[in-house]
Every structure is written in C-alpha cells, then in structure tokens.
Amino acid sequence: MRDANAAKAAQAKLEQDFSRPEKELNDMGNALKVASERFERDAPTLSESQRAARQKALMDQDSDFQRKRRAIQED
C-alpha cells in the first residue's frame, strides 16, 4: 500500500513538473499555426521583402518550437 501511494505521489509530481512546459509548447504551436495561416492569407498582398521577412520569422518561430518540443521529450 505504501509503495502504491509513493508511486501515485511520484506520478503527481511528474505531471505537475511537466504540465507548464507542455502548456507553453501547446501555446507556441497554436501561435505558430495562427501566424502561418495569417501569412498564407496575406502573402499575395505583401511585397517580396515583406514576404521574405515574414517567412524568416515563421521559420525562426518553427525552429524554436521544434527545439522546445525536443527538450521536453528528452526530459
């Protein structure tokens, strides 16, 4: 019985430790999706330099997202 309670406590602690990073990751993913959809919608009206700048920003945002996702998976 004591082992079961200890396992439950450990599981609860792990869930607590990882809930915030997972929420942040989900928020980043949603923001990336919204930004990508906005870019697709606005791309035809943007100048070439604006389009290139927005694409670079999206690529940087995606890289940050992928890096954070890998870090959470490794943890």
Short mmCIF file of C-alpha atoms in Angstrom, two decimals, residues 36-74:
data_model
loop_
_atom_site.label_atom_id
_atom_site.label_comp_id
_atom_site.label_asym_id
_atom_site.label_seq_id
_atom_site.Cartn_x
_atom_site.Cartn_y
_atom_site.Cartn_z
CA SER A 36 1.30 30.56 -40.63
CA GLU A 37 -2.37 30.89 -41.58
CA ARG A 38 -2.09 34.68 -41.45
CA PHE A 39 0.98 34.55 -43.68
CA GLU A 40 -0.78 32.32 -46.21
CA ARG A 41 -3.73 34.70 -46.26
CA ASP A 42 -1.62 37.87 -46.54
CA ALA A 43 1.17 36.57 -48.81
CA PRO A 44 -0.41 37.63 -52.12
CA THR A 45 -0.62 41.26 -50.97
CA LEU A 46 2.85 41.51 -49.42
CA SER A 47 5.89 42.89 -51.16
CA GLU A 48 8.76 40.50 -51.83
CA SER A 49 10.81 41.87 -48.93
CA GLN A 50 7.85 41.69 -46.54
CA ARG A 51 7.10 38.14 -47.64
CA ALA A 52 10.73 37.11 -47.14
CA ALA A 53 10.85 38.72 -43.69
CA ARG A 54 7.62 37.01 -42.61
CA GLN A 55 8.85 33.65 -43.95
CA LYS A 56 12.09 34.02 -41.99
CA ALA A 57 10.16 34.92 -38.84
CA LEU A 58 7.96 31.85 -39.29
CA MET A 59 10.98 29.63 -39.82
CA ASP A 60 12.62 31.02 -36.67
CA GLN A 61 9.41 30.52 -34.71
CA ASP A 62 9.14 26.94 -36.00
CA SER A 63 12.77 26.25 -35.06
CA ASP A 64 12.14 27.49 -31.52
CA PHE A 65 9.02 25.32 -31.32
CA GLN A 66 10.87 22.21 -32.54
CA ARG A 67 13.77 22.84 -30.14
CA LYS A 68 11.43 23.19 -27.17
CA ARG A 69 9.49 20.09 -28.21
CA ARG A 70 12.68 18.03 -28.37
CA ALA A 71 13.83 19.34 -24.97
CA ILE A 72 10.53 18.36 -23.36
CA GLN A 73 10.62 14.93 -24.96
CA GLU A 74 14.17 14.36 -23.73
#
